[in-house]
Short mmCIF file of C-alpha atoms in Angstrom, two decimals:
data_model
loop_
_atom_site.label_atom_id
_atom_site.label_comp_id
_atom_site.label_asym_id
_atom_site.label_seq_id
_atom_site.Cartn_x
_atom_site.Cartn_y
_atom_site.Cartn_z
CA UNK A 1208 0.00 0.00 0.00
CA UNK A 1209 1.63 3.25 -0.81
CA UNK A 1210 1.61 5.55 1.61
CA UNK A 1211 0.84 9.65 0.83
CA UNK A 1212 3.85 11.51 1.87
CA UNK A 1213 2.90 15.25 4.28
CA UNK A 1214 1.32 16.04 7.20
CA UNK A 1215 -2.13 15.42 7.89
CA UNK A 1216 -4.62 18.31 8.31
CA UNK A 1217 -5.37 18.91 11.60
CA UNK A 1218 -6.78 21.46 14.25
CA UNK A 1219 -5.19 22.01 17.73
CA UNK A 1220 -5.37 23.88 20.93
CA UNK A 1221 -4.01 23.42 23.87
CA UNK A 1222 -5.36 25.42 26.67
CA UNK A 1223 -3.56 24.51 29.65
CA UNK A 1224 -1.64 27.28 31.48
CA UNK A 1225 1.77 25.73 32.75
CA UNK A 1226 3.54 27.67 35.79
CA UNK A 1227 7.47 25.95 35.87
CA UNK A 1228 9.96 26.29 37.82
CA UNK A 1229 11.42 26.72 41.37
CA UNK A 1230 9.29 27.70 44.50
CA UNK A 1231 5.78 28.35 41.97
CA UNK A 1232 3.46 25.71 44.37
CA UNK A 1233 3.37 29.26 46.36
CA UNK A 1234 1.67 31.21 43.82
CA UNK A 1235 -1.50 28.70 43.41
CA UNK A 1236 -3.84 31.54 45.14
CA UNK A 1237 -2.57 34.28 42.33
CA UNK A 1238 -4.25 31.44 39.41
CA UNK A 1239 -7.40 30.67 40.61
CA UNK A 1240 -10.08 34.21 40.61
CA UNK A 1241 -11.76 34.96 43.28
CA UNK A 1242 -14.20 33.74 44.48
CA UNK A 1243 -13.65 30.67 41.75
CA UNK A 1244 -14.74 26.94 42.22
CA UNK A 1245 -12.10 24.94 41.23
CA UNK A 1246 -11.13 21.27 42.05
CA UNK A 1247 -7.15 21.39 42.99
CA UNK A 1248 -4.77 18.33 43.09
CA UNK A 1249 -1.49 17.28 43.92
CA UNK A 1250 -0.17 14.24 42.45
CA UNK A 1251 0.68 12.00 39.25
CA UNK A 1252 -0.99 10.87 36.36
CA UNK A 1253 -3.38 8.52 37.87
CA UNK A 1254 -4.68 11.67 40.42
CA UNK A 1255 -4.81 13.50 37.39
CA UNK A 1256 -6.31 11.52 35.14
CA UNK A 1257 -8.79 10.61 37.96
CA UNK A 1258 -10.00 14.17 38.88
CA UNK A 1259 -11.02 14.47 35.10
CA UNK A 1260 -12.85 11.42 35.68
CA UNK A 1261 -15.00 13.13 38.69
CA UNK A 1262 -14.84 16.56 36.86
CA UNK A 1263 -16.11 15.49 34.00
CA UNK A 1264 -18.54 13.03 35.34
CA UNK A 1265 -20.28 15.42 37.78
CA UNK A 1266 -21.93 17.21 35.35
CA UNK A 1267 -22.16 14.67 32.97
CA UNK A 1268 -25.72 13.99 31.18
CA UNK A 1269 -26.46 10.46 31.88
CA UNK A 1270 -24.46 7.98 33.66
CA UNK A 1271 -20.77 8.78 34.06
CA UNK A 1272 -19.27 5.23 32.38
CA UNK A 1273 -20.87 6.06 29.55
CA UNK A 1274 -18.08 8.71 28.61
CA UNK A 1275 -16.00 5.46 27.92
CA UNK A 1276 -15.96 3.05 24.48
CA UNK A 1277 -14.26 -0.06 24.63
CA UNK A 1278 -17.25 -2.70 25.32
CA UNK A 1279 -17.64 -0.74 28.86
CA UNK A 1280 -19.78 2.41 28.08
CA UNK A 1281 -21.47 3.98 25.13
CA UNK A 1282 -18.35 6.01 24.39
CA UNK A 1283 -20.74 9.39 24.76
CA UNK A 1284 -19.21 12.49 24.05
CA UNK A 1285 -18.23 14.83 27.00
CA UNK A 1286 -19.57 17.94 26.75
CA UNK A 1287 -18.75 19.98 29.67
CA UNK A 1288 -16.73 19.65 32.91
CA UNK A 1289 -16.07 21.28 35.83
CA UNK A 1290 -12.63 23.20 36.03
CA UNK A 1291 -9.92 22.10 37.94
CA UNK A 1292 -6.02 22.95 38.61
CA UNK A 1293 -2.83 20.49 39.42
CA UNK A 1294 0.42 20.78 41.05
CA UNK A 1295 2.16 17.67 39.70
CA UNK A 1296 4.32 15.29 41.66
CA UNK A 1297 5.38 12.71 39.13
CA UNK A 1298 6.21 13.14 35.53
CA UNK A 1299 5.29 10.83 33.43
CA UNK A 1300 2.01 10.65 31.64
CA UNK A 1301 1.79 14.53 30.78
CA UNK A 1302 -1.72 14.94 32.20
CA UNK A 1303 -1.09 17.92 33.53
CA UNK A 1304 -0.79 19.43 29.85
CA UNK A 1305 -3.42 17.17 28.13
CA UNK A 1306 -6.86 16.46 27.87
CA UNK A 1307 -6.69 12.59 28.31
CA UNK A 1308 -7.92 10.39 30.87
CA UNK A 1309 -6.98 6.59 31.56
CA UNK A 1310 -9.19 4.90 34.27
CA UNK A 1311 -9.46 1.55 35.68
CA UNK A 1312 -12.35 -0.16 36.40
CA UNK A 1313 -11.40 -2.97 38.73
CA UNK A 1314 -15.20 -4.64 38.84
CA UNK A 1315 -15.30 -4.79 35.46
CA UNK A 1316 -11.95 -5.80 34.26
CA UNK A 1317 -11.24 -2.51 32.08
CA UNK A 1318 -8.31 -0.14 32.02
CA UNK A 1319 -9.67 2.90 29.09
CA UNK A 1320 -9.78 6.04 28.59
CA UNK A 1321 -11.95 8.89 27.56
CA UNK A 1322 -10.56 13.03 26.32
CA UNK A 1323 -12.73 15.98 25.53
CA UNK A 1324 -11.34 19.61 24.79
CA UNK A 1325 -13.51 20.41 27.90
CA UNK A 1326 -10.75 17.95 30.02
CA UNK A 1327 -7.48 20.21 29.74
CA UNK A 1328 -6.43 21.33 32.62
CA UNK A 1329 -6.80 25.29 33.34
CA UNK A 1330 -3.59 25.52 34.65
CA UNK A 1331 -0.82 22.96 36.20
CA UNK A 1332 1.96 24.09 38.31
CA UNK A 1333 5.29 22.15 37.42
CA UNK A 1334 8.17 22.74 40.49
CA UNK A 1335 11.00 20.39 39.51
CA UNK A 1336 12.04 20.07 43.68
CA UNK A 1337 9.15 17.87 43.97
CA UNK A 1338 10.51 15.12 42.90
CA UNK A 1339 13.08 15.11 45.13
CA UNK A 1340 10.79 12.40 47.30
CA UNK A 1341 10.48 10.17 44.60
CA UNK A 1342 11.82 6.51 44.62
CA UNK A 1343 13.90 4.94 41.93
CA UNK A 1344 10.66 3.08 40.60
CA UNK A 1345 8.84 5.75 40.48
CA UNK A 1346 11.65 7.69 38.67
CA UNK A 1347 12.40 5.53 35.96
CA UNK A 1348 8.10 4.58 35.59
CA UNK A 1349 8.15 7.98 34.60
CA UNK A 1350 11.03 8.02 32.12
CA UNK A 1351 10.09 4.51 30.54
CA UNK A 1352 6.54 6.08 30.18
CA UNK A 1353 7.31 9.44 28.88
CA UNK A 1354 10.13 7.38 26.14
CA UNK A 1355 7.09 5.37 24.93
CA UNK A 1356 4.70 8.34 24.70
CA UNK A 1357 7.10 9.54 22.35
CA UNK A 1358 7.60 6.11 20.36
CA UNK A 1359 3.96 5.65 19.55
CA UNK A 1360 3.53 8.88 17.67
CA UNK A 1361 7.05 8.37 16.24
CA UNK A 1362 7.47 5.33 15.59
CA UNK A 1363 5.15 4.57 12.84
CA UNK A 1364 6.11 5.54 8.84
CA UNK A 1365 7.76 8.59 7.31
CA UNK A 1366 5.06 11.13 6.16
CA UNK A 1367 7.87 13.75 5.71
CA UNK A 1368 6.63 15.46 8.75
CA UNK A 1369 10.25 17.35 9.96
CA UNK A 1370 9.43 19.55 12.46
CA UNK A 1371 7.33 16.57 14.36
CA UNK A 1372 9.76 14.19 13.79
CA UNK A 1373 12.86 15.75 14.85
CA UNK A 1374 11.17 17.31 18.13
CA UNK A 1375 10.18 13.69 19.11
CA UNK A 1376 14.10 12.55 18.24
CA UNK A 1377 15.11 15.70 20.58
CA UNK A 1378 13.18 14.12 23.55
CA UNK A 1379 13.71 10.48 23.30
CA UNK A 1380 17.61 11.42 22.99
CA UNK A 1381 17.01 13.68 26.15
CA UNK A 1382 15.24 10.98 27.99
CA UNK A 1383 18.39 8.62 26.82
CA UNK A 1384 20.42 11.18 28.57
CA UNK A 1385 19.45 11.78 31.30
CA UNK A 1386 17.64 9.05 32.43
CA UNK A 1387 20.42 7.48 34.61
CA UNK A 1388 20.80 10.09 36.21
CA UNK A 1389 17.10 11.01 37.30
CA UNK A 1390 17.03 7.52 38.51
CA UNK A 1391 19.13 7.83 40.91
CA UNK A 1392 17.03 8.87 43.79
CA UNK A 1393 19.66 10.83 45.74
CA UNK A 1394 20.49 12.57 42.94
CA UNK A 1395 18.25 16.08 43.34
CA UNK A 1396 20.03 17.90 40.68
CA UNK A 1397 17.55 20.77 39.67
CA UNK A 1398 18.53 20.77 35.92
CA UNK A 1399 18.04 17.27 35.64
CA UNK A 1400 14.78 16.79 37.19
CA UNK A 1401 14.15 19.88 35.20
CA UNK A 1402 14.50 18.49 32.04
CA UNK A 1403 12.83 15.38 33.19
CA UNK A 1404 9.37 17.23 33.87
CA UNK A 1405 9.37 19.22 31.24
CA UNK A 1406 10.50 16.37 28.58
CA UNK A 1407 7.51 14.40 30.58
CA UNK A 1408 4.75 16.90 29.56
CA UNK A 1409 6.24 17.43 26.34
CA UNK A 1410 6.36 13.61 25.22
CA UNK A 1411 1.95 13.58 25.56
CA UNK A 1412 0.96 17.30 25.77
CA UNK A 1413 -0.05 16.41 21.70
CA UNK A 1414 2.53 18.82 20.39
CA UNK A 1415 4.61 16.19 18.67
CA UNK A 1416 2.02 14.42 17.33
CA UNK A 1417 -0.67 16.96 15.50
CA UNK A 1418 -0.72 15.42 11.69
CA UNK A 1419 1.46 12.54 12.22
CA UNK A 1420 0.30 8.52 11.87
CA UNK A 1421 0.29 7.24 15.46
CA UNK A 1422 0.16 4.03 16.81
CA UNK A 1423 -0.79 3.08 20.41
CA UNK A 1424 -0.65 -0.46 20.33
CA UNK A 1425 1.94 -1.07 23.13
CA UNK A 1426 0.14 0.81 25.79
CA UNK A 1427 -2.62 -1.22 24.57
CA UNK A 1428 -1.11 -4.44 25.34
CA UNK A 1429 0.58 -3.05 28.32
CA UNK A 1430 -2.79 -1.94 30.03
CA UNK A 1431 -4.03 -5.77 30.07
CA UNK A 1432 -1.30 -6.88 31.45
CA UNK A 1433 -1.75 -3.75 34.34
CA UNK A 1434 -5.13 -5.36 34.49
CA UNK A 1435 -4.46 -8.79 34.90
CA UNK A 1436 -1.44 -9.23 37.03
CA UNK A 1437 -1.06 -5.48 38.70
CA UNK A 1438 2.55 -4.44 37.45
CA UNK A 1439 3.48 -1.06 36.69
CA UNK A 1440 2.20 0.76 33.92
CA UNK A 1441 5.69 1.96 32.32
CA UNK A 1442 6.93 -1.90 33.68
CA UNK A 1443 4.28 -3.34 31.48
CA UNK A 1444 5.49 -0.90 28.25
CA UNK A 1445 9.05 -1.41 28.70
CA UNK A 1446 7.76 -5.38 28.21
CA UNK A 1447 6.17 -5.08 24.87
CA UNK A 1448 8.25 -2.02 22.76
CA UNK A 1449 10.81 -4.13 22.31
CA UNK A 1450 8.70 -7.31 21.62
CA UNK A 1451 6.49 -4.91 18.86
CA UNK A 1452 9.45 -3.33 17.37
CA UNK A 1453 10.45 -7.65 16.79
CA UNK A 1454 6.98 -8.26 15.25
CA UNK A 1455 6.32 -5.20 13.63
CA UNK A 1456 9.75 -4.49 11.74
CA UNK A 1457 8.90 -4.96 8.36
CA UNK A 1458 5.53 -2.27 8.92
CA UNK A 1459 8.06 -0.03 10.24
CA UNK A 1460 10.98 -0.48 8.37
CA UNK A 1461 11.43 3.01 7.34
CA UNK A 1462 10.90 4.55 10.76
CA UNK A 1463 12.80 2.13 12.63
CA UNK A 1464 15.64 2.53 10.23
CA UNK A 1465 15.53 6.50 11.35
CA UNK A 1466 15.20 5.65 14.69
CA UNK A 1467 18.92 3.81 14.69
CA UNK A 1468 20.71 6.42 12.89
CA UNK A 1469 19.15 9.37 14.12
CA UNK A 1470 18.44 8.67 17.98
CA UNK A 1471 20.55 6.34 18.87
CA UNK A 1472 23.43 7.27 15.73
CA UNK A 1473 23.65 3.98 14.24
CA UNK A 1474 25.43 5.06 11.12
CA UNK A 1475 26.36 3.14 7.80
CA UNK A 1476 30.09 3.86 8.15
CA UNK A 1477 30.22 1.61 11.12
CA UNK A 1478 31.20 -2.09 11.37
CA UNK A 1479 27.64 -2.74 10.32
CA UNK A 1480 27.07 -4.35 6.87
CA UNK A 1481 22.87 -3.89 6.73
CA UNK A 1482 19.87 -1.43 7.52
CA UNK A 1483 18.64 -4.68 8.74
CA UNK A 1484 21.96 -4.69 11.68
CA UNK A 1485 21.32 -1.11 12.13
CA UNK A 1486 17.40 -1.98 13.14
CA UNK A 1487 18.54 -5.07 15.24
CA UNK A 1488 21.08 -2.97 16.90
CA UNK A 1489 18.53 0.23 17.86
CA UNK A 1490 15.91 -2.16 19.52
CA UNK A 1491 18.88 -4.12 21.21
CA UNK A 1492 19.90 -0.53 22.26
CA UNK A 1493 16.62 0.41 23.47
CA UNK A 1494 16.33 -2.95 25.35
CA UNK A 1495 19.72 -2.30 27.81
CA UNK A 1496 18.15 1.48 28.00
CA UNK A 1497 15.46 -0.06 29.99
CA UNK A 1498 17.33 -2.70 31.55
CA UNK A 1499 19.86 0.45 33.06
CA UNK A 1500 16.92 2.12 34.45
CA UNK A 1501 16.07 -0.99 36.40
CA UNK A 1502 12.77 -2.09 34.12
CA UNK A 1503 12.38 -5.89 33.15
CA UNK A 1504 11.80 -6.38 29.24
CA UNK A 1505 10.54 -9.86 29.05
CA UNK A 1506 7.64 -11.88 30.70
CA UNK A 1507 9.94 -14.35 32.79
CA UNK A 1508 11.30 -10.83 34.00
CA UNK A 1509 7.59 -10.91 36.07
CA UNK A 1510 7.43 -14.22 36.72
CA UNK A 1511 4.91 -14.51 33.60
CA UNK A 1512 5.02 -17.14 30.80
CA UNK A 1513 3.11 -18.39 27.90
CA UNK A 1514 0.06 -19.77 29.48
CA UNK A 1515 -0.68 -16.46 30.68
CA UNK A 1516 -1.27 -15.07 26.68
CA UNK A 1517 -4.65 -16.46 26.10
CA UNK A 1518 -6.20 -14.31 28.58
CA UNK A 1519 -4.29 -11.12 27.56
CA UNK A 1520 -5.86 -11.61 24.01
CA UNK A 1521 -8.97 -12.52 25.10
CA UNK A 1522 -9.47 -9.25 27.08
CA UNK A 1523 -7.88 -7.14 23.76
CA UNK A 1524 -10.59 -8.27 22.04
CA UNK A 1525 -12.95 -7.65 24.73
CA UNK A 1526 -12.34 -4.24 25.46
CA UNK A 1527 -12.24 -3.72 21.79
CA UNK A 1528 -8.29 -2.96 21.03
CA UNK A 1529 -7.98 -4.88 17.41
CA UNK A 1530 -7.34 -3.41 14.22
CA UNK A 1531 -5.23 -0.83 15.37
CA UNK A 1532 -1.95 0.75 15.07
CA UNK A 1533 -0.95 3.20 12.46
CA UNK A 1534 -2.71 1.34 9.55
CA UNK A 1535 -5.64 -0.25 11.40
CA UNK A 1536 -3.97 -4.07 11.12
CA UNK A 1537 -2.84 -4.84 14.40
CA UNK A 1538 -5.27 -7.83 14.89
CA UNK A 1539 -5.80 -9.98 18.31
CA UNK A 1540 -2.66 -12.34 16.35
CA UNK A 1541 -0.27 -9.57 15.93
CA UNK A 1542 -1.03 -8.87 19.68
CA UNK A 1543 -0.36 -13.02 20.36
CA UNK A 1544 2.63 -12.70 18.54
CA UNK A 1545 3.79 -9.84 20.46
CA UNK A 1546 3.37 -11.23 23.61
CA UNK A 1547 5.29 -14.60 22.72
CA UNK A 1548 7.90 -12.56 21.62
CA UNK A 1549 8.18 -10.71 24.59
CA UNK A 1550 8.41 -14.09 26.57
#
């Protein structure tokens, strides 16, 4: 299938007011009027995401799971919402900046997701020094899942789309930087936890990604296994990249290709003899990036194995995550052969 080269047409608008820097958790009387309802949180993605959830649902028309799809709810649009600030805590998932919202549903098996333009923050407050309480987990949860934010509008097929592309190389090769160094917990640098955050909101605030393929795939193979067996989001993603960069290499040949020589400068004057060497070499790469940062990358790494893949498929297809990717043919046996891969 030949593929149109140029970006898509798109709209966007983002919103959000972001307040960065040192000593700003101070000024969160001078951004809310007076006089102003406004829900306020302090926390990660999950808070985040689950404040939209109640801010959103609390004026919703009808009953609140309905603003979901995926075999749960009706998937009903969102229409209004009540406004709300956040002071984040983690970097990770860039909800602070976005208008996305990933809940789980423990009774009824589901991890989805709902956005609205009426879900944006009006304003997050982003102080670096509070991450200084963070454990190593926690640190490298939120690199691993700000890298793959990043991948899955990136990693895809060329379109020709520059300014997208090479702002998405920028961060993953900032992440690849300094991610060993925000792991390490005692480590409160300020312009390294700096650059963390602000990498963080920038890998999912949806400026990288406006008229580009994308293809979220991995996070949606990574939220069953969240679902089924309770390990960490980013834990779960750092799992199946590799694995789907395995399956998927000949669908994302060309991008893959760029990925080696241009983020991780895997050149052709090097010992290397193939494009194919240079592809093996980038996910190898991308594999001990993970590994450093203290992440497991295969099933045995969680004390998982083969017989567990029926029921990971099974709930794909359930919660209605086939035929997707960046061409729509990511089927329930592209996600079996992902998993097995990732055994």
């Amino acid at each position: 299938m030949r593929l149109e080269k140029g970006i898509r047409n798109f709209e966007f608008q983002n919103p959000t007011k972001i307040v960065f820097g040192k000593d700003q958790i101070k000024r969160i009387g001078d951004l809310i009027p007076q006089d102003a309802k406004v829900l306020i949180l302090y926390g990660g993605g999950s808070v985040i995401d689950g404040v939209k959830f109640v801010a959103a649902g609390a004026v919703f028309d009808g009953n609140p799971i309905d603003m979901f799809g995926s075999g749960v709810g009706k998937g009903l649009p969102v229409t209004k919402a009540l406004p709300f600030g956040t002071v984040l805590t983690l970097p990770a998932t860039a909800s602070e900046m976005n208008n996305n919202s990933v809940v789980t549903f423990v009774e009824k098996q589901a991890k989805i997701s709902f956005a609205s333009p009426h879900t944006y923050p009006q304003f997050s407050i982003l102080e670096p020094e509070a991450t200084y309480t963070l454990p190593k987990r926690q640190l490298a949860n939120g690199v691993i899942d700000s890298f793959i934010h990043v991948m899955e509008a990136y990693l895809t097929y060329p379109i020709d789309a520059r300014v997208q592309d090479r702002w998405a190389e920028g961060l993953l090769q900032t992440l690849i930087e300094i991610g060993p160094d925000v792991v390490d917990e005692d480590n409160h640098d300020y312009a390294t936890r700096a650059n963390f955050m602000w990498t963080a909101t920038n890998a999912l605030n949806r400026f990288i990604s406006p008229g580009v393929p994308q293809d979220w795939s991995t996070h949606a193979l990574g939220h069953e296994m969240t679902l089924a067996f309770g390990i960490d989001h980013a834990r779960t993603l750092a799992i199946v990249l590799p694995a789907m960069m395995k399956v998927r290499k000949q669908q994302k040949w060309d991008k893959l290709l760029q990925y080696a020589e241009r983020v991780w400068d895997i050149r052709s004057d090097s010992d290397l003899t193939s494009d194919e060497e240079k592809i093996d070499l980038a996910i190898k790469k991308t594999e001990d990036f993970f590994v450093s940062l203290g992440a497991p990358i295969r099933f045995s790494d969680v004390e998982l194995g083969e017989s567990d893949i029926p029921g990971l498929v099974e709930a794909l297809v359930r919660h209605e995550k086939e035929n997707i990717s960046e061409r729509g043919d990511f089927t329930s046996e592209d996600a079996r052969a992902v998993y097995t891969a990732a055994l």
